[in-house]
Rosetta silent file (secondary structure, phi, psi, omega in degrees, C-alpha in Angstrom):
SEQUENCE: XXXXXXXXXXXXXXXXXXXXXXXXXXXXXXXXXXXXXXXXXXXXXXXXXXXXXXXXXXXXXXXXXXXXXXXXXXXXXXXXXXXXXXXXXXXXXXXXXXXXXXXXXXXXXXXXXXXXXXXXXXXXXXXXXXXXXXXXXXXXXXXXXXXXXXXXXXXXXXXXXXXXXXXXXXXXXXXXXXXXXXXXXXXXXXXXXXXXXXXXXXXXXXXXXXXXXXXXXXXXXXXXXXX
SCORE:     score description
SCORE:     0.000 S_00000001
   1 L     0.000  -34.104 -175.023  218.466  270.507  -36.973 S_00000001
   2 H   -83.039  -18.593 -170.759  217.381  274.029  -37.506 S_00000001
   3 H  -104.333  -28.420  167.749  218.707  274.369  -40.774 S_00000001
   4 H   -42.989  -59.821 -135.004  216.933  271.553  -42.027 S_00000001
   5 H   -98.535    9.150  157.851  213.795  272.643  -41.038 S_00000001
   6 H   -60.591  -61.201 -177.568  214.583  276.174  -42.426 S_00000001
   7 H   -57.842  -28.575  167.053  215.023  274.320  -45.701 S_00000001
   8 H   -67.641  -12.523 -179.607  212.296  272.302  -45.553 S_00000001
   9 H   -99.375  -35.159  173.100  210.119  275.378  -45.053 S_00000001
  10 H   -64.796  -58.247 -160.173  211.805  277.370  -47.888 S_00000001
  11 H   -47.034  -33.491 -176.237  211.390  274.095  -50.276 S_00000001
  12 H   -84.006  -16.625 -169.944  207.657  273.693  -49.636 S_00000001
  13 H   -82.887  -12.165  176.568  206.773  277.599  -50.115 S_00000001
  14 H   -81.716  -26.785 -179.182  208.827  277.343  -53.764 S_00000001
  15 H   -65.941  -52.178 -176.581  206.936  274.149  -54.110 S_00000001
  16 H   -43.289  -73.961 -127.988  203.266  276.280  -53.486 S_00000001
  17 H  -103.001    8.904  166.502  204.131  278.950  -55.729 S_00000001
  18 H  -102.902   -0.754 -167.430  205.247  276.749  -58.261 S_00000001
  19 H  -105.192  -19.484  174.808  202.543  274.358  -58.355 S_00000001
  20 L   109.682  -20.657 -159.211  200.093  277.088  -57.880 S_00000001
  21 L   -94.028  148.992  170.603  198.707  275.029  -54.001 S_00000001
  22 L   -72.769  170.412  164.424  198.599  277.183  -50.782 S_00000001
  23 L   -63.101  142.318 -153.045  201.001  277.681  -48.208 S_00000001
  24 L   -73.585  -24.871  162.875  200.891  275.748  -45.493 S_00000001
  25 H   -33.854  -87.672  175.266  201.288  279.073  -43.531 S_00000001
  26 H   -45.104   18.522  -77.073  198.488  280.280  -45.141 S_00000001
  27 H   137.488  -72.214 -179.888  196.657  276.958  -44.884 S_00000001
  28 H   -73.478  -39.505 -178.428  196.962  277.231  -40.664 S_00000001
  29 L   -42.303  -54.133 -168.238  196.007  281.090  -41.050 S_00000001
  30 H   -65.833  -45.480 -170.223  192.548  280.090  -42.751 S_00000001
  31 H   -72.777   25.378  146.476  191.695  277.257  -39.900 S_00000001
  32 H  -107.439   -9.405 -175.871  192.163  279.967  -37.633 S_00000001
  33 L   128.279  -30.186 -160.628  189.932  282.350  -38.907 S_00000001
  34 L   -72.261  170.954 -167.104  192.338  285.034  -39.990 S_00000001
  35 L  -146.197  162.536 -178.380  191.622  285.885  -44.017 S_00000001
  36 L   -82.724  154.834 -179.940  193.584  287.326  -46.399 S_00000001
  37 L   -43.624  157.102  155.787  193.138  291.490  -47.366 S_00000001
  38 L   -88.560  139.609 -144.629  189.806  291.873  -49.415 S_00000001
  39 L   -93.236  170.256 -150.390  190.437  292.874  -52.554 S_00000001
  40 H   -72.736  -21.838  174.187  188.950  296.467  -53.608 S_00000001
  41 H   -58.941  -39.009 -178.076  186.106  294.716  -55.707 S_00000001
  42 H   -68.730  -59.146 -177.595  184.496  293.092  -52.400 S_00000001
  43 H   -39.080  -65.398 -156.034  184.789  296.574  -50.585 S_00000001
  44 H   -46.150  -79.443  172.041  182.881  298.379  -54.104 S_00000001
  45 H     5.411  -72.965  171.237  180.456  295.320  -53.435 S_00000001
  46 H   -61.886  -55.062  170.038  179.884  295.575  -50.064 S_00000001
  47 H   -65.473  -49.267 -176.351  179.262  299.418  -50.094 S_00000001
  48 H   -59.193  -32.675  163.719  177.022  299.179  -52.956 S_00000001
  49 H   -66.442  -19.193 -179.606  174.705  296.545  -51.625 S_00000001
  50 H   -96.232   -0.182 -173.996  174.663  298.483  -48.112 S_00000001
  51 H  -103.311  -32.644  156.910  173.876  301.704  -50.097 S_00000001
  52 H   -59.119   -0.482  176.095  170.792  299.496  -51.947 S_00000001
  53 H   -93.456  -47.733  177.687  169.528  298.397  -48.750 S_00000001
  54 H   -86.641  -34.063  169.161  169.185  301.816  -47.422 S_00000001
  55 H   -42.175  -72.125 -174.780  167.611  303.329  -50.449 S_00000001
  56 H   -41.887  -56.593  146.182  165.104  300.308  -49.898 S_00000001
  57 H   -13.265  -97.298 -172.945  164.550  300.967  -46.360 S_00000001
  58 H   -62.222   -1.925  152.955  163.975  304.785  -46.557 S_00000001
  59 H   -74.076  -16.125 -154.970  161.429  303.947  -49.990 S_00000001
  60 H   -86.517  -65.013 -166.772  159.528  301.482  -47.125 S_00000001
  61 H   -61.159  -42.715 -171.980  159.285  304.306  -44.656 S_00000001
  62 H   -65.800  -25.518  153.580  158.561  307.001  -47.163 S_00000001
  63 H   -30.061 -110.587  -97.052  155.476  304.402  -48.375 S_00000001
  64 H   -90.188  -60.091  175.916  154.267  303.583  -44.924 S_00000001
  65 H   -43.397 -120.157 -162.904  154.325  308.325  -44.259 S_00000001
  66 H    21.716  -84.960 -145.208  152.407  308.412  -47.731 S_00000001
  67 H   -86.110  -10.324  157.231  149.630  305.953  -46.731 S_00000001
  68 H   -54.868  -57.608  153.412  149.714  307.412  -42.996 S_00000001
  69 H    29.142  -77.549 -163.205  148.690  310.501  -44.637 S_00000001
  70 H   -86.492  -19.115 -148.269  145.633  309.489  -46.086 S_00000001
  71 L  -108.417  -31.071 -176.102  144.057  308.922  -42.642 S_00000001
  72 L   -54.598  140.205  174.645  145.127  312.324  -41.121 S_00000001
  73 L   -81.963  104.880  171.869  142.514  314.411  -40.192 S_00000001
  74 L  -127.174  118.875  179.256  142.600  318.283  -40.973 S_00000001
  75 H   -48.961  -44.418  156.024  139.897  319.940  -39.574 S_00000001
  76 H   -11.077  -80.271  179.725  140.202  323.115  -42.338 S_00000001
  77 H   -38.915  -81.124  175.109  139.574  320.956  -44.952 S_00000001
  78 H   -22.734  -58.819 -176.478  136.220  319.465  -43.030 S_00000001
  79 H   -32.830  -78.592 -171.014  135.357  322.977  -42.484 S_00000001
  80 H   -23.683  -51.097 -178.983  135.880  323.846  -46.240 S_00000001
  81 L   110.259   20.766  177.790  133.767  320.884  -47.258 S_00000001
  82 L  -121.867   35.431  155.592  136.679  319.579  -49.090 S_00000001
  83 L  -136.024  143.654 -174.728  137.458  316.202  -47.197 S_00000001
  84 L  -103.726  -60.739 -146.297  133.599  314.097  -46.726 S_00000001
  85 L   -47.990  123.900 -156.440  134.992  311.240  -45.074 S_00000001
  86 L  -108.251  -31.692 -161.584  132.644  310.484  -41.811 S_00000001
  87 E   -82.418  118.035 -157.002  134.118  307.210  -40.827 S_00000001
  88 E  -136.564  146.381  154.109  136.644  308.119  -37.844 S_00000001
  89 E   -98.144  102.560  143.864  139.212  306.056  -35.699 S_00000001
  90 E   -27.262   68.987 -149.328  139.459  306.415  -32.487 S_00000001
  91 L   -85.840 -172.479  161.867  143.206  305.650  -31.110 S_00000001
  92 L    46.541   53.972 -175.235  144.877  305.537  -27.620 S_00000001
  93 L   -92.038  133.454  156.767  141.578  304.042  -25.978 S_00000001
  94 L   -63.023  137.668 -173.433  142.474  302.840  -22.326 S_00000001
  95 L   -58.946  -12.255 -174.098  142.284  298.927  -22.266 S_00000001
  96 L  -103.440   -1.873 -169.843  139.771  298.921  -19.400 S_00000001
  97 L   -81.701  137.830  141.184  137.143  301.021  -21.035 S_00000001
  98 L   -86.424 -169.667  174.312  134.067  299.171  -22.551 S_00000001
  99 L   -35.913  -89.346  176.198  131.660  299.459  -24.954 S_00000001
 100 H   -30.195  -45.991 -176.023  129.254  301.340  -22.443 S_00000001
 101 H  -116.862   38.804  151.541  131.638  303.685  -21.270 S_00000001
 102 H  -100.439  -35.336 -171.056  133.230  304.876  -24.634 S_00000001
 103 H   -50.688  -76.871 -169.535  129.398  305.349  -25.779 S_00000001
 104 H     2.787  -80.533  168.895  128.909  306.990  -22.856 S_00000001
 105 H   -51.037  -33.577 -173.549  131.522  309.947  -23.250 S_00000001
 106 H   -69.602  -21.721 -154.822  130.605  310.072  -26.916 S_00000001
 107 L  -101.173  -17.987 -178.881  126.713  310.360  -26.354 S_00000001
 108 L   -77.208    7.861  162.968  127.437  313.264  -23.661 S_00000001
 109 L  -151.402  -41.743 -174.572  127.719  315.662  -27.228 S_00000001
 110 L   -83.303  -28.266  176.371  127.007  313.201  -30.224 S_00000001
 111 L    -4.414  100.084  175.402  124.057  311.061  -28.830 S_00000001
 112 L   115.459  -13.352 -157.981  121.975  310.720  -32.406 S_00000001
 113 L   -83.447  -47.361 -162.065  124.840  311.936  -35.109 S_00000001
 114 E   -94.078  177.797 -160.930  126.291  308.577  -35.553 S_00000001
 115 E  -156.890   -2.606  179.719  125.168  305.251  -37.008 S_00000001
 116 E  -158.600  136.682 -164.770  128.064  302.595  -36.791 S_00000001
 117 E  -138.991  132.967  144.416  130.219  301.926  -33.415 S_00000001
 118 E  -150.588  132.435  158.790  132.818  299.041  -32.819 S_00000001
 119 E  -120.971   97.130 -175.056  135.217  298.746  -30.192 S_00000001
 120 E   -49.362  126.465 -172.582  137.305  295.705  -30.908 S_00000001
 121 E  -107.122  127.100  151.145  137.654  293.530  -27.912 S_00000001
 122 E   -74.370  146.445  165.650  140.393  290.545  -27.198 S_00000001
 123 L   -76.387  -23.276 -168.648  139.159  287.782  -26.009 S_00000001
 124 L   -88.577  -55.316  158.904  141.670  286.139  -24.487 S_00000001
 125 L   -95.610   43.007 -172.802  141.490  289.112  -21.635 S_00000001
 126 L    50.064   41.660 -172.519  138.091  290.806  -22.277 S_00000001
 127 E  -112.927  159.833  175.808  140.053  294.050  -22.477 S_00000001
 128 E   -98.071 -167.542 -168.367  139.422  296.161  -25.468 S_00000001
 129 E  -126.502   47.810  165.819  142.511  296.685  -28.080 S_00000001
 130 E    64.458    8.083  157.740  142.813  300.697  -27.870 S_00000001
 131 E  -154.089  161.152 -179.886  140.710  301.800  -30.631 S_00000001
 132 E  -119.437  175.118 -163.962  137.231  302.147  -32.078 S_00000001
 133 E  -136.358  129.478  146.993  135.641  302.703  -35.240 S_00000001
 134 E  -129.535  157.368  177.979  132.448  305.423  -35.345 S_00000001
 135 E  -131.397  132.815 -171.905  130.787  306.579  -38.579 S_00000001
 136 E   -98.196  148.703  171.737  128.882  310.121  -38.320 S_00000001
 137 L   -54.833  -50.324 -148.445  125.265  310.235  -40.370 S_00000001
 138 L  -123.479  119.813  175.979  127.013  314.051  -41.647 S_00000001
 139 L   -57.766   -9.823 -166.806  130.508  314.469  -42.108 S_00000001
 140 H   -74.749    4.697 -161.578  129.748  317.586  -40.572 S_00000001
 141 H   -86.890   -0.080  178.126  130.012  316.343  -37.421 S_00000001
 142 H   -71.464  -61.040  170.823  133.798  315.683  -37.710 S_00000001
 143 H   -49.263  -50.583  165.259  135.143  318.348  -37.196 S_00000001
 144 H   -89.680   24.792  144.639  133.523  319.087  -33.449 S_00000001
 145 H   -41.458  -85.017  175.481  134.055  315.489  -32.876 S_00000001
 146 H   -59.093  -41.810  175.910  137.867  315.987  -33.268 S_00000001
 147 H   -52.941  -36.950 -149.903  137.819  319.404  -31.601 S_00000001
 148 H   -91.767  -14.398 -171.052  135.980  317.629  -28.278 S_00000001
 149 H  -107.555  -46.027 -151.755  138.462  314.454  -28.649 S_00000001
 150 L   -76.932  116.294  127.506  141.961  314.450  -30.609 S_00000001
 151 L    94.231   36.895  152.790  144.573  314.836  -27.984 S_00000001
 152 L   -87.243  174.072  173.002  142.604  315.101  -24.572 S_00000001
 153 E   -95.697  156.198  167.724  143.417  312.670  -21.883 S_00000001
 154 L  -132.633  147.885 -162.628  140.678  310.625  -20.945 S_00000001
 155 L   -26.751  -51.173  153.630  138.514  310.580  -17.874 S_00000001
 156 H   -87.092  169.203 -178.218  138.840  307.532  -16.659 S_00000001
 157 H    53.739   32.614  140.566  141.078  305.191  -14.448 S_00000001
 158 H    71.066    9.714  174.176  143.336  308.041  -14.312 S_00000001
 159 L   -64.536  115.100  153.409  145.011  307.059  -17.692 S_00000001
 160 L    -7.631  -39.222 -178.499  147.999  308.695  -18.972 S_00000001
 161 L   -38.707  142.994  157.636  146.706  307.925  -22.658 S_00000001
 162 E  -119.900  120.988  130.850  146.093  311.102  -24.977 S_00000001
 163 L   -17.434  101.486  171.472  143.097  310.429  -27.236 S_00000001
 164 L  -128.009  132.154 -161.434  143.737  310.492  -31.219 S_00000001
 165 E  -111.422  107.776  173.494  141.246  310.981  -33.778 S_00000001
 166 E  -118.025  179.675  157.224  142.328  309.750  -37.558 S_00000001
 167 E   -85.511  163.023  178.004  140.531  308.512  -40.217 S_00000001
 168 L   -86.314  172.849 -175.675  139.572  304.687  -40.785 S_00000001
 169 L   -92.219  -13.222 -171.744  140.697  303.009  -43.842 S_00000001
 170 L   -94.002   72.274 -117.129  136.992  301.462  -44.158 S_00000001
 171 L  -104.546  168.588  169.458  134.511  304.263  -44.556 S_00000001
 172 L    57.313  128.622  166.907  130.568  304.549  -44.358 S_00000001
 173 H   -17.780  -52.394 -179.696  128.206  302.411  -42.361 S_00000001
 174 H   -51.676  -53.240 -155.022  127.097  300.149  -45.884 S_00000001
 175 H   -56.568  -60.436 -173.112  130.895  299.026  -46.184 S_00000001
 176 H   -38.509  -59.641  173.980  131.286  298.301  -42.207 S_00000001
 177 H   -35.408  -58.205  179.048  127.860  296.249  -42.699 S_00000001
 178 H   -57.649  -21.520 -161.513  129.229  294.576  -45.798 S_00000001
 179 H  -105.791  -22.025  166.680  132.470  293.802  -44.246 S_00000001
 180 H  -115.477  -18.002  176.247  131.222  292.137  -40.809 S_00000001
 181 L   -34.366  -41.352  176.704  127.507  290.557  -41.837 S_00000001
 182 L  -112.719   35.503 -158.104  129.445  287.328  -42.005 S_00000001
 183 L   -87.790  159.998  165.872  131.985  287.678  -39.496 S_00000001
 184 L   -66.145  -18.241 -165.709  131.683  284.942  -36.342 S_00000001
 185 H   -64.049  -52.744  144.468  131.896  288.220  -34.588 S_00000001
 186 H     5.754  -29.956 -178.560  127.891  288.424  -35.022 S_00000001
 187 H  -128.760   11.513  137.309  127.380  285.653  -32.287 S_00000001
 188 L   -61.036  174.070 -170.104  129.192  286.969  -29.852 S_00000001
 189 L   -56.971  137.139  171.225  127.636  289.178  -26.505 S_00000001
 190 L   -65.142    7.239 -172.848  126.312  292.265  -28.017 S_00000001
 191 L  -114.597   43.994  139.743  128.618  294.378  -26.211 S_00000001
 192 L  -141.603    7.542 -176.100  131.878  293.208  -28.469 S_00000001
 193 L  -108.058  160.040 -175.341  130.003  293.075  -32.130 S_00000001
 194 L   -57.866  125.095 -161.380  130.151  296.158  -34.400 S_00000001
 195 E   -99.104  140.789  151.082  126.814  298.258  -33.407 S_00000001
 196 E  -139.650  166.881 -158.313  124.820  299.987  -36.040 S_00000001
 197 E  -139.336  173.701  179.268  121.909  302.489  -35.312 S_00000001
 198 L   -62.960  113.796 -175.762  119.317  304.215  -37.589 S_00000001
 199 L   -70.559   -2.576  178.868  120.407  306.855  -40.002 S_00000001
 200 L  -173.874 -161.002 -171.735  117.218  308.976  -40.483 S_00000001
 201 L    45.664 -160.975 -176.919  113.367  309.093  -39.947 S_00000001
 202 L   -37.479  -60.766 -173.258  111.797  308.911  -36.112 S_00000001
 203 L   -85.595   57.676  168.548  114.286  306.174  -34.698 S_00000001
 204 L   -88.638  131.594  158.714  117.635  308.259  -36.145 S_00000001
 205 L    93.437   -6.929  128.460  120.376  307.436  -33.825 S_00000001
 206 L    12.089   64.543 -166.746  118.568  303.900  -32.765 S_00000001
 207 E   -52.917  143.795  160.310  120.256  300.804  -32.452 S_00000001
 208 E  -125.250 -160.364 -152.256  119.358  298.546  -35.224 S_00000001
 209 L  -121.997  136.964 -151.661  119.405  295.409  -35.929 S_00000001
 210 L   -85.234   92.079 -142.494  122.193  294.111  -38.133 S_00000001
 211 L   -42.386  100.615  163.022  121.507  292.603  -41.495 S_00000001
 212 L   -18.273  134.151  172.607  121.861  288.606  -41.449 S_00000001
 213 L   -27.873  148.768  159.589  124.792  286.652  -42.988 S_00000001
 214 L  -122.439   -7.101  165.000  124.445  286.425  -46.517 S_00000001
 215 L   -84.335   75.434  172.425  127.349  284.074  -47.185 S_00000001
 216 L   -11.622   72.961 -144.664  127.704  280.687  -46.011 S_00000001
 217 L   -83.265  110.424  177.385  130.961  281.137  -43.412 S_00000001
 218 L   -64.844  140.199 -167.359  133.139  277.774  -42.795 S_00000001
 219 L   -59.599  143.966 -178.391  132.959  276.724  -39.012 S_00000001
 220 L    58.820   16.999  171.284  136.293  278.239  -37.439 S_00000001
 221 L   -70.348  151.018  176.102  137.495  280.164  -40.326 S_00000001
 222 L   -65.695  168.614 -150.530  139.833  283.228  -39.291 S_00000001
 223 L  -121.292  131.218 -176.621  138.302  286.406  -39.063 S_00000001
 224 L  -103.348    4.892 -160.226  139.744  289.056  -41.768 S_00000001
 225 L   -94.457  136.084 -151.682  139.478  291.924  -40.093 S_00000001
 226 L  -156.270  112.860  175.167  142.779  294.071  -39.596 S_00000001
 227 L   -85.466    0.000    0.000  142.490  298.403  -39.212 S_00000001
């Protein structure tokens, strides 16, 4: 009995390799899973596609430093006169402060210098969403801005948070105007829409009053705004 089924097992593997069909050995081997070596082209393959993947990868991150960059703030330069940019971000905001008491701390040295405010709120819990947008009349005002701000803790509710001051990507009061006149945000409480205040003459440092839509806005369109 055994040497039949020796022979019958030689006959079919001379049969495979003569017909060119697999072995039935080979044949149980795949429906288990196991695979045959990979031949050296599939390695070269395999490394080369995992070595184009990281090359992609570290071009994404060097990208994403680049345009991080643009927004850092170095107070030198301000000094120097040789960065202008007025329009500031505000990071690391605690979630419970509002409107009123981010003015607040800011108006206890800045009261008058600035001319556009927003502290972006959620809605779904009235909380704000840890940064603000201010625009100074005078860039010069950046620099002790950043000195009195970038990387203090802040006063209230005992938050942990350290305060960081970068630039925004949207600069100057006109653009902020242009860029929210026809937002839905506009008909919301006045303590979540983008504030803007007078930039010169008697009433400098003023709230004013915000220039009316000039677009026609479809009811329930999304909102485009994204720092």
């Amino acid at each position: 009995m055994r040497n039949n089924f020796a022979e019958m097992a030689t006959f079919e593997k001379s049969r495979s390799l003569s017909t060119g069909a697999t072995p039935r050995g080979d044949r149980e081997a795949g429906k288990t899973g196991k695979s045959m070596p990979s031949s050296p082209n599939h390695h070269f393959r395999y490394r080369h596609k995992a070595k184009t993947a990281r090359h992609r990868q570290r071009s994404i991150n060097s990208r994403k430093d680049e345009d991080l960059s643009k927004y850092e703030l170095n107070p030198r330069r301000v000094a120097a006169g040789q960065d202008t940019r007025a329009t500031l971000m505000i990071k690391n905001i605690p979630n419970k402060y509002d409107q009123e008491m981010l003015l607040e701390a800011i108006n206890k040295r800045f009261r008058g210098s600035y001319d556009f405010f927003y502290l972006p709120i959620d809605f779904k819990n009235k909380c704000n969403v840890g940064y603000a947008f201010i625009n100074f009349i005078s860039y010069e005002t950046v620099g002790p801005f950043f000195e009195e701000f970038n990387q203090k803790k802040w006063e209230k509710f005992n938050s942990e948070k350290v305060c960081k001051i970068t630039y925004a990507r949207i600069q100057g009061k006109n653009a902020f105007i242009d860029h929210f006149r026809n937002s839905s945000l506009m008909y919301e409480d006045l303590t979540c829409r983008p504030l803007i205040f007078h930039s010169s003459g008697p009433a400098i440092g003023e709230l004013e009053q915000f220039p009316p839509a000039n677009v026609l806005r479809r009811p329930n369109a999304p909102e485009d705004f994204q720092e």
